[in-house]
PDB file of C-alpha atoms in Angstrom:
ATOM      1  CA  MET A   1       9.950 -11.057   8.873  1.00 36.00           C
ATOM      2  CA  ALA A   2      13.055 -13.180   9.077  1.00 45.00           C
ATOM      3  CA  ALA A   3      15.550 -13.873   6.343  1.00 52.00           C
ATOM      4  CA  GLY A   4      18.071 -16.698   6.485  1.00 53.00           C
ATOM      5  CA  ARG A   5      20.993 -18.054   4.555  1.00 47.00           C
ATOM      6  CA  ALA A   6      22.055 -21.634   3.907  1.00 50.00           C
ATOM      7  CA  ARG A   7      25.102 -22.904   2.080  1.00 44.00           C
ATOM      8  CA  LEU A   8      24.994 -25.962  -0.133  1.00 48.00           C
ATOM      9  CA  ALA A   9      28.056 -27.385  -1.863  1.00 51.00           C
ATOM     10  CA  GLY A  10      28.082 -24.845  -4.655  1.00 75.00           C
ATOM     11  CA  VAL A  11      24.818 -22.988  -4.226  1.00 89.00           C
ATOM     12  CA  ASP A  12      23.730 -20.083  -2.081  1.00 94.00           C
ATOM     13  CA  VAL A  13      20.177 -20.320  -0.698  1.00 96.00           C
ATOM     14  CA  ARG A  14      18.485 -17.349   0.940  1.00 96.00           C
ATOM     15  CA  CYS A  15      15.195 -17.774   2.783  1.00 97.00           C
ATOM     16  CA  PHE A  16      12.825 -14.828   3.172  1.00 98.00           C
ATOM     17  CA  THR A  17       9.862 -15.425   5.461  1.00 98.00           C
ATOM     18  CA  VAL A  18       7.139 -13.146   4.128  1.00 97.00           C
ATOM     19  CA  GLY A  19       3.531 -12.193   4.585  1.00 95.00           C
ATOM     20  CA  PRO A  20       0.970 -12.602   7.369  1.00 94.00           C
ATOM     21  CA  VAL A  21       1.131 -16.410   7.366  1.00 94.00           C
ATOM     22  CA  ALA A  22       4.953 -16.569   7.418  1.00 97.00           C
ATOM     23  CA  GLU A  23       5.591 -18.210   4.055  1.00 98.00           C
ATOM     24  CA  ASN A  24       9.147 -19.067   3.020  1.00 98.00           C
ATOM     25  CA  CYS A  25      10.336 -17.673  -0.303  1.00 98.00           C
ATOM     26  CA  TYR A  26      13.749 -18.868  -1.485  1.00 98.00           C
ATOM     27  CA  LEU A  27      16.352 -17.172  -3.642  1.00 98.00           C
ATOM     28  CA  VAL A  28      18.642 -19.900  -4.976  1.00 97.00           C
ATOM     29  CA  ARG A  29      21.873 -18.768  -6.659  1.00 95.00           C
ATOM     30  CA  GLU A  30      24.500 -20.829  -8.455  1.00 90.00           C
ATOM     31  CA  SER A  31      27.066 -19.060  -6.247  1.00 88.00           C
ATOM     32  CA  SER A  32      27.231 -16.155  -3.828  1.00 87.00           C
ATOM     33  CA  ALA A  33      29.199 -14.018  -6.293  1.00 89.00           C
ATOM     34  CA  PRO A  34      27.662 -10.719  -7.421  1.00 88.00           C
ATOM     35  CA  GLY A  35      25.820 -11.181 -10.684  1.00 91.00           C
ATOM     36  CA  ALA A  36      25.227 -14.894 -10.106  1.00 93.00           C
ATOM     37  CA  ARG A  37      22.269 -16.507 -11.877  1.00 96.00           C
ATOM     38  CA  ALA A  38      19.343 -17.344  -9.606  1.00 97.00           C
ATOM     39  CA  LEU A  39      15.956 -18.958  -9.136  1.00 98.00           C
ATOM     40  CA  LEU A  40      13.121 -17.540  -7.060  1.00 98.00           C
ATOM     41  CA  VAL A  41      10.884 -20.159  -5.437  1.00 98.00           C
ATOM     42  CA  ASP A  42       7.362 -19.295  -4.230  1.00 98.00           C
ATOM     43  CA  PRO A  43       7.402 -15.490  -3.923  1.00 98.00           C
ATOM     44  CA  GLY A  44       4.314 -15.182  -1.738  1.00 97.00           C
ATOM     45  CA  ASP A  45       4.309 -11.605  -0.477  1.00 97.00           C
ATOM     46  CA  GLU A  46       6.377  -8.479   0.283  1.00 97.00           C
ATOM     47  CA  PRO A  47       7.571  -7.866  -3.284  1.00 97.00           C
ATOM     48  CA  ASP A  48       9.362  -4.642  -2.372  1.00 97.00           C
ATOM     49  CA  ARG A  49      11.448  -6.457   0.225  1.00 97.00           C
ATOM     50  CA  LEU A  50      12.258  -9.280  -2.169  1.00 98.00           C
ATOM     51  CA  ALA A  51      13.206  -6.815  -4.893  1.00 97.00           C
ATOM     52  CA  GLN A  52      15.489  -4.954  -2.515  1.00 97.00           C
ATOM     53  CA  ALA A  53      17.212  -8.208  -1.538  1.00 96.00           C
ATOM     54  CA  ILE A  54      17.708  -9.231  -5.165  1.00 96.00           C
ATOM     55  CA  ASP A  55      19.213  -5.830  -5.957  1.00 96.00           C
ATOM     56  CA  SER A  56      21.434  -5.903  -2.859  1.00 95.00           C
ATOM     57  CA  LEU A  57      22.778  -9.342  -3.761  1.00 94.00           C
ATOM     58  CA  GLN A  58      23.070  -8.389  -7.441  1.00 95.00           C
ATOM     59  CA  ALA A  59      21.314 -11.651  -8.286  1.00 96.00           C
ATOM     60  CA  ARG A  60      20.141 -12.336 -11.846  1.00 96.00           C
ATOM     61  CA  VAL A  61      16.816 -14.117 -11.430  1.00 97.00           C
ATOM     62  CA  GLU A  62      16.264 -16.279 -14.516  1.00 97.00           C
ATOM     63  CA  ALA A  63      13.221 -18.295 -13.445  1.00 98.00           C
ATOM     64  CA  ILE A  64      10.413 -18.227 -10.889  1.00 98.00           C
ATOM     65  CA  LEU A  65       9.303 -21.662  -9.682  1.00 98.00           C
ATOM     66  CA  ILE A  66       5.941 -22.242  -7.999  1.00 98.00           C
ATOM     67  CA  THR A  67       5.237 -25.357  -5.933  1.00 98.00           C
ATOM     68  CA  HIS A  68       1.491 -24.733  -5.717  1.00 98.00           C
ATOM     69  CA  CYS A  69      -0.969 -21.895  -6.131  1.00 97.00           C
ATOM     70  CA  HIS A  70      -2.293 -21.112  -2.682  1.00 97.00           C
ATOM     71  CA  PHE A  71      -2.328 -17.335  -2.330  1.00 96.00           C
ATOM     72  CA  ASP A  72       0.422 -17.202   0.300  1.00 96.00           C
ATOM     73  CA  HIS A  73       2.868 -18.747  -2.213  1.00 98.00           C
ATOM     74  CA  ILE A  74       1.992 -16.660  -5.270  1.00 98.00           C
ATOM     75  CA  GLY A  75       0.947 -13.245  -3.999  1.00 97.00           C
ATOM     76  CA  ALA A  76       4.161 -11.580  -5.208  1.00 98.00           C
ATOM     77  CA  VAL A  77       4.611 -13.504  -8.471  1.00 98.00           C
ATOM     78  CA  ALA A  78       3.343 -10.728 -10.741  1.00 98.00           C
ATOM     79  CA  PRO A  79       5.535  -7.908  -9.385  1.00 97.00           C
ATOM     80  CA  MET A  80       8.591 -10.164  -9.190  1.00 98.00           C
ATOM     81  CA  ALA A  81       8.091 -11.484 -12.723  1.00 98.00           C
ATOM     82  CA  ARG A  82       7.716  -7.936 -13.971  1.00 97.00           C
ATOM     83  CA  LYS A  83      10.796  -6.718 -12.093  1.00 96.00           C
ATOM     84  CA  THR A  84      13.104  -9.560 -13.103  1.00 97.00           C
ATOM     85  CA  GLY A  85      11.704 -10.423 -16.521  1.00 97.00           C
ATOM     86  CA  ALA A  86      11.958 -14.076 -15.461  1.00 98.00           C
ATOM     87  CA  PRO A  87       9.468 -16.646 -16.789  1.00 98.00           C
ATOM     88  CA  VAL A  88       7.205 -18.403 -14.319  1.00 98.00           C
ATOM     89  CA  TRP A  89       6.871 -22.188 -13.993  1.00 98.00           C
ATOM     90  CA  VAL A  90       3.649 -23.356 -12.345  1.00 98.00           C
ATOM     91  CA  PRO A  91       1.840 -26.688 -11.806  1.00 98.00           C
ATOM     92  CA  ALA A  92      -0.386 -27.208 -14.849  1.00 97.00           C
ATOM     93  CA  GLY A  93      -3.437 -28.155 -12.819  1.00 96.00           C
ATOM     94  CA  GLU A  94      -3.291 -24.896 -10.865  1.00 97.00           C
ATOM     95  CA  GLN A  95      -2.306 -22.448 -13.589  1.00 97.00           C
ATOM     96  CA  HIS A  96      -5.829 -21.025 -13.586  1.00 97.00           C
ATOM     97  CA  VAL A  97      -5.454 -19.987  -9.944  1.00 97.00           C
ATOM     98  CA  LEU A  98      -2.380 -17.860 -10.630  1.00 98.00           C
ATOM     99  CA  ALA A  99      -4.293 -16.308 -13.520  1.00 97.00           C
ATOM    100  CA  ASP A 100      -7.156 -15.258 -11.196  1.00 97.00           C
ATOM    101  CA  ILE A 101      -5.738 -15.240  -7.670  1.00 96.00           C
ATOM    102  CA  ASN A 102      -8.360 -13.239  -5.850  1.00 96.00           C
ATOM    103  CA  SER A 103     -11.136 -15.654  -6.809  1.00 94.00           C
ATOM    104  CA  TYR A 104      -9.325 -18.391  -4.856  1.00 93.00           C
ATOM    105  CA  VAL A 105      -8.453 -16.630  -1.590  1.00 92.00           C
ATOM    106  CA  PRO A 106     -10.462 -18.659   0.938  1.00 85.00           C
ATOM    107  CA  TRP A 107     -10.562 -16.131   3.788  1.00 86.00           C
ATOM    108  CA  PRO A 108     -11.347 -12.403   4.008  1.00 87.00           C
ATOM    109  CA  GLY A 109      -8.613  -9.941   4.896  1.00 86.00           C
ATOM    110  CA  PHE A 110      -5.926 -11.188   2.498  1.00 90.00           C
ATOM    111  CA  GLY A 111      -4.965  -9.410  -0.696  1.00 81.00           C
ATOM    112  CA  PRO A 112      -5.902  -8.138  -3.135  1.00 93.00           C
ATOM    113  CA  PHE A 113      -3.167  -9.738  -5.230  1.00 95.00           C
ATOM    114  CA  GLU A 114      -2.205  -9.268  -8.855  1.00 96.00           C
ATOM    115  CA  SER A 115      -2.788 -12.252 -11.132  1.00 97.00           C
ATOM    116  CA  TRP A 116      -0.270 -13.528 -13.688  1.00 98.00           C
ATOM    117  CA  GLN A 117      -0.310 -15.729 -16.772  1.00 97.00           C
ATOM    118  CA  ALA A 118       2.479 -18.285 -16.310  1.00 97.00           C
ATOM    119  CA  GLU A 119       4.827 -18.858 -19.211  1.00 97.00           C
ATOM    120  CA  HIS A 120       5.433 -22.547 -18.457  1.00 98.00           C
ATOM    121  CA  THR A 121       3.641 -25.419 -16.751  1.00 98.00           C
ATOM    122  CA  VAL A 122       4.907 -28.603 -15.091  1.00 98.00           C
ATOM    123  CA  VAL A 123       3.234 -31.816 -13.974  1.00 98.00           C
ATOM    124  CA  GLY A 124       6.140 -33.782 -12.498  1.00 97.00           C
ATOM    125  CA  GLY A 125       8.844 -35.748 -14.251  1.00 97.00           C
ATOM    126  CA  GLU A 126      10.376 -32.756 -16.041  1.00 98.00           C
ATOM    127  CA  ARG A 127      14.082 -32.030 -15.907  1.00 98.00           C
ATOM    128  CA  LEU A 128      14.718 -28.287 -16.025  1.00 98.00           C
ATOM    129  CA  GLU A 129      18.041 -26.635 -16.786  1.00 97.00           C
ATOM    130  CA  LEU A 130      17.690 -23.180 -15.269  1.00 97.00           C
ATOM    131  CA  ALA A 131      20.120 -20.618 -13.848  1.00 96.00           C
ATOM    132  CA  GLY A 132      23.016 -23.065 -14.131  1.00 94.00           C
ATOM    133  CA  LEU A 133      21.188 -25.713 -12.083  1.00 96.00           C
ATOM    134  CA  THR A 134      19.536 -29.010 -12.964  1.00 96.00           C
ATOM    135  CA  ILE A 135      16.126 -29.268 -11.303  1.00 97.00           C
ATOM    136  CA  GLU A 136      13.864 -32.283 -11.327  1.00 98.00           C
ATOM    137  CA  VAL A 137      10.151 -31.660 -10.897  1.00 98.00           C
ATOM    138  CA  ILE A 138       8.445 -34.199  -8.633  1.00 98.00           C
ATOM    139  CA  ALA A 139       4.658 -34.502  -8.451  1.00 98.00           C
ATOM    140  CA  THR A 140       3.674 -34.273  -4.761  1.00 98.00           C
ATOM    141  CA  PRO A 141      -0.108 -33.769  -4.591  1.00 98.00           C
ATOM    142  CA  GLY A 142      -2.132 -33.966  -1.415  1.00 97.00           C
ATOM    143  CA  HIS A 143      -1.939 -30.489   0.092  1.00 97.00           C
ATOM    144  CA  SER A 144      -3.178 -29.143  -3.225  1.00 97.00           C
ATOM    145  CA  PRO A 145      -4.306 -31.101  -6.288  1.00 97.00           C
ATOM    146  CA  ALA A 146      -1.309 -30.435  -8.562  1.00 98.00           C
ATOM    147  CA  HIS A 147       1.416 -29.622  -6.023  1.00 98.00           C
ATOM    148  CA  VAL A 148       5.008 -30.231  -7.143  1.00 98.00           C
ATOM    149  CA  SER A 149       8.370 -30.176  -5.400  1.00 98.00           C
ATOM    150  CA  TYR A 150      11.697 -29.160  -6.923  1.00 98.00           C
ATOM    151  CA  TRP A 151      14.697 -31.453  -6.403  1.00 98.00           C
ATOM    152  CA  ILE A 152      18.285 -30.375  -7.076  1.00 97.00           C
ATOM    153  CA  ALA A 153      20.074 -33.722  -6.910  1.00 95.00           C
ATOM    154  CA  ASP A 154      23.609 -32.337  -7.197  1.00 93.00           C
ATOM    155  CA  GLU A 155      23.024 -30.290  -4.051  1.00 93.00           C
ATOM    156  CA  LEU A 156      20.760 -32.738  -2.150  1.00 95.00           C
ATOM    157  CA  ALA A 157      18.189 -29.951  -1.921  1.00 96.00           C
ATOM    158  CA  LEU A 158      14.404 -30.327  -1.994  1.00 98.00           C
ATOM    159  CA  PHE A 159      12.061 -27.353  -2.162  1.00 98.00           C
ATOM    160  CA  SER A 160       8.978 -29.043  -0.774  1.00 97.00           C
ATOM    161  CA  GLY A 161       6.387 -26.282  -0.673  1.00 98.00           C
ATOM    162  CA  ASP A 162       3.642 -27.303   1.747  1.00 98.00           C
ATOM    163  CA  VAL A 163       4.034 -31.074   1.523  1.00 97.00           C
ATOM    164  CA  LEU A 164       6.501 -31.642   4.355  1.00 97.00           C
ATOM    165  CA  PHE A 165       7.540 -29.377   7.219  1.00 97.00           C
ATOM    166  CA  ARG A 166       9.898 -29.636  10.157  1.00 97.00           C
ATOM    167  CA  GLY A 167       7.817 -31.682  12.574  1.00 96.00           C
ATOM    168  CA  SER A 168       4.627 -31.371  10.553  1.00 97.00           C
ATOM    169  CA  VAL A 169       2.984 -31.831   7.143  1.00 97.00           C
ATOM    170  CA  GLY A 170       0.718 -29.836   4.880  1.00 96.00           C
ATOM    171  CA  ARG A 171      -2.885 -29.346   5.903  1.00 95.00           C
ATOM    172  CA  THR A 172      -5.556 -31.318   4.081  1.00 95.00           C
ATOM    173  CA  ASP A 173      -8.702 -29.398   5.016  1.00 92.00           C
ATOM    174  CA  LEU A 174      -8.572 -27.119   1.960  1.00 90.00           C
ATOM    175  CA  PRO A 175     -10.366 -27.687  -1.376  1.00 89.00           C
ATOM    176  CA  GLY A 176      -8.673 -30.385  -3.435  1.00 92.00           C
ATOM    177  CA  ALA A 177      -6.544 -31.653  -0.555  1.00 96.00           C
ATOM    178  CA  ASP A 178      -6.473 -35.302   0.525  1.00 97.00           C
ATOM    179  CA  TRP A 179      -4.684 -36.938   3.468  1.00 95.00           C
ATOM    180  CA  ASN A 180      -3.965 -40.311   1.862  1.00 95.00           C
ATOM    181  CA  THR A 181      -2.638 -38.629  -1.275  1.00 97.00           C
ATOM    182  CA  LEU A 182      -0.383 -36.404   0.823  1.00 97.00           C
ATOM    183  CA  LEU A 183       1.004 -39.394   2.717  1.00 96.00           C
ATOM    184  CA  ALA A 184       1.667 -41.212  -0.542  1.00 96.00           C
ATOM    185  CA  SER A 185       3.594 -38.206  -1.843  1.00 97.00           C
ATOM    186  CA  ILE A 186       5.708 -38.013   1.306  1.00 97.00           C
ATOM    187  CA  ARG A 187       6.302 -41.765   1.271  1.00 96.00           C
ATOM    188  CA  ALA A 188       7.551 -41.513  -2.310  1.00 96.00           C
ATOM    189  CA  LEU A 189       9.986 -38.754  -1.338  1.00 97.00           C
ATOM    190  CA  LEU A 190      11.307 -40.753   1.621  1.00 96.00           C
ATOM    191  CA  ASP A 191      11.674 -43.919  -0.444  1.00 95.00           C
ATOM    192  CA  ARG A 192      13.357 -42.280  -3.402  1.00 96.00           C
ATOM    193  CA  LEU A 193      15.589 -39.477  -2.095  1.00 97.00           C
ATOM    194  CA  PRO A 194      18.616 -39.746   0.204  1.00 97.00           C
ATOM    195  CA  GLY A 195      17.978 -39.218   3.902  1.00 96.00           C
ATOM    196  CA  GLU A 196      20.545 -36.409   4.031  1.00 96.00           C
ATOM    197  CA  THR A 197      18.478 -34.390   1.569  1.00 97.00           C
ATOM    198  CA  VAL A 198      17.952 -30.884   2.934  1.00 97.00           C
ATOM    199  CA  VAL A 199      14.283 -29.915   2.900  1.00 98.00           C
ATOM    200  CA  TYR A 200      13.448 -26.260   2.282  1.00 98.00           C
ATOM    201  CA  PRO A 201       9.746 -26.068   3.199  1.00 98.00           C
ATOM    202  CA  GLY A 202       7.121 -23.438   2.502  1.00 98.00           C
ATOM    203  CA  HIS A 203       6.720 -22.670   6.210  1.00 98.00           C
ATOM    204  CA  MET A 204       8.779 -23.169   9.370  1.00 96.00           C
ATOM    205  CA  GLY A 205      12.399 -24.267   9.565  1.00 96.00           C
ATOM    206  CA  ILE A 206      14.761 -26.144   7.286  1.00 97.00           C
ATOM    207  CA  THR A 207      15.125 -29.861   8.001  1.00 97.00           C
ATOM    208  CA  THR A 208      16.247 -33.141   6.394  1.00 97.00           C
ATOM    209  CA  LEU A 209      14.292 -36.110   5.129  1.00 96.00           C
ATOM    210  CA  GLU A 210      15.945 -38.430   7.639  1.00 96.00           C
ATOM    211  CA  ARG A 211      15.091 -36.176  10.555  1.00 96.00           C
ATOM    212  CA  GLU A 212      11.454 -36.153   9.507  1.00 96.00           C
ATOM    213  CA  ARG A 213      11.408 -39.894   8.940  1.00 94.00           C
ATOM    214  CA  LEU A 214      12.625 -40.444  12.500  1.00 94.00           C
ATOM    215  CA  THR A 215      10.884 -37.669  14.447  1.00 95.00           C
ATOM    216  CA  ASN A 216       7.878 -36.290  12.586  1.00 96.00           C
ATOM    217  CA  PRO A 217       4.782 -37.449  14.485  1.00 95.00           C
ATOM    218  CA  PHE A 218       2.555 -37.078  11.428  1.00 93.00           C
ATOM    219  CA  LEU A 219       4.528 -39.748   9.580  1.00 91.00           C
ATOM    220  CA  ALA A 220       3.697 -42.567  11.989  1.00 83.00           C
ATOM    221  CA  GLU A 221       1.458 -44.150   9.349  1.00 74.00           C
ATOM    222  CA  ILE A 222       4.412 -44.348   6.998  1.00 74.00           C
ATOM    223  CA  ALA A 223       6.674 -45.892   9.656  1.00 60.00           C
ATOM    224  CA  ARG A 224       4.258 -48.749  10.318  1.00 55.00           C
TER     225      ARG A 224
END
């Protein structure tokens, strides 16, 4: 699976597309220097590959952030938490899923995965100081009941999970999902955050909020 690199003003972001449904896991470092402090966002699969990348980059992972608890975003949480010793931050309303992953895999042929008891929960509105970065937690339900996104204002970076994609949006045919709630979450992001915000989604390519406002066909209801 592909891995990519993006440079923000002072932060190094590495994207690792992992697993059978091509989920994007992000390693976010305060700089590209060896030994730099880092966050890991949504480690969904391929823990050995992620561990090798962390070792190769000499990154010091200090926190693991989860946008939501669908299996493709949390399948590698347990091995990565154990390897790095980093605490896990998870949406409070979905903490029970991480604690019992295999009971919530909706289709056969995936897993088994190892469950994990998260050290911290978030609901939206928190301001986290982690790995040298200031991260605001934004509640963005709709794709899943307690979905959150992580906003690094100083870097104009949004880790959107499965709320907003390049040219698409999160599906709403899964348990606890709701189309109108999803649209409201996206509308709030578009209204509140700068258009030049870089969106790092849970699947597909990196984009910006302005690009999606102007070109995303699923947002026509918001444009009206």
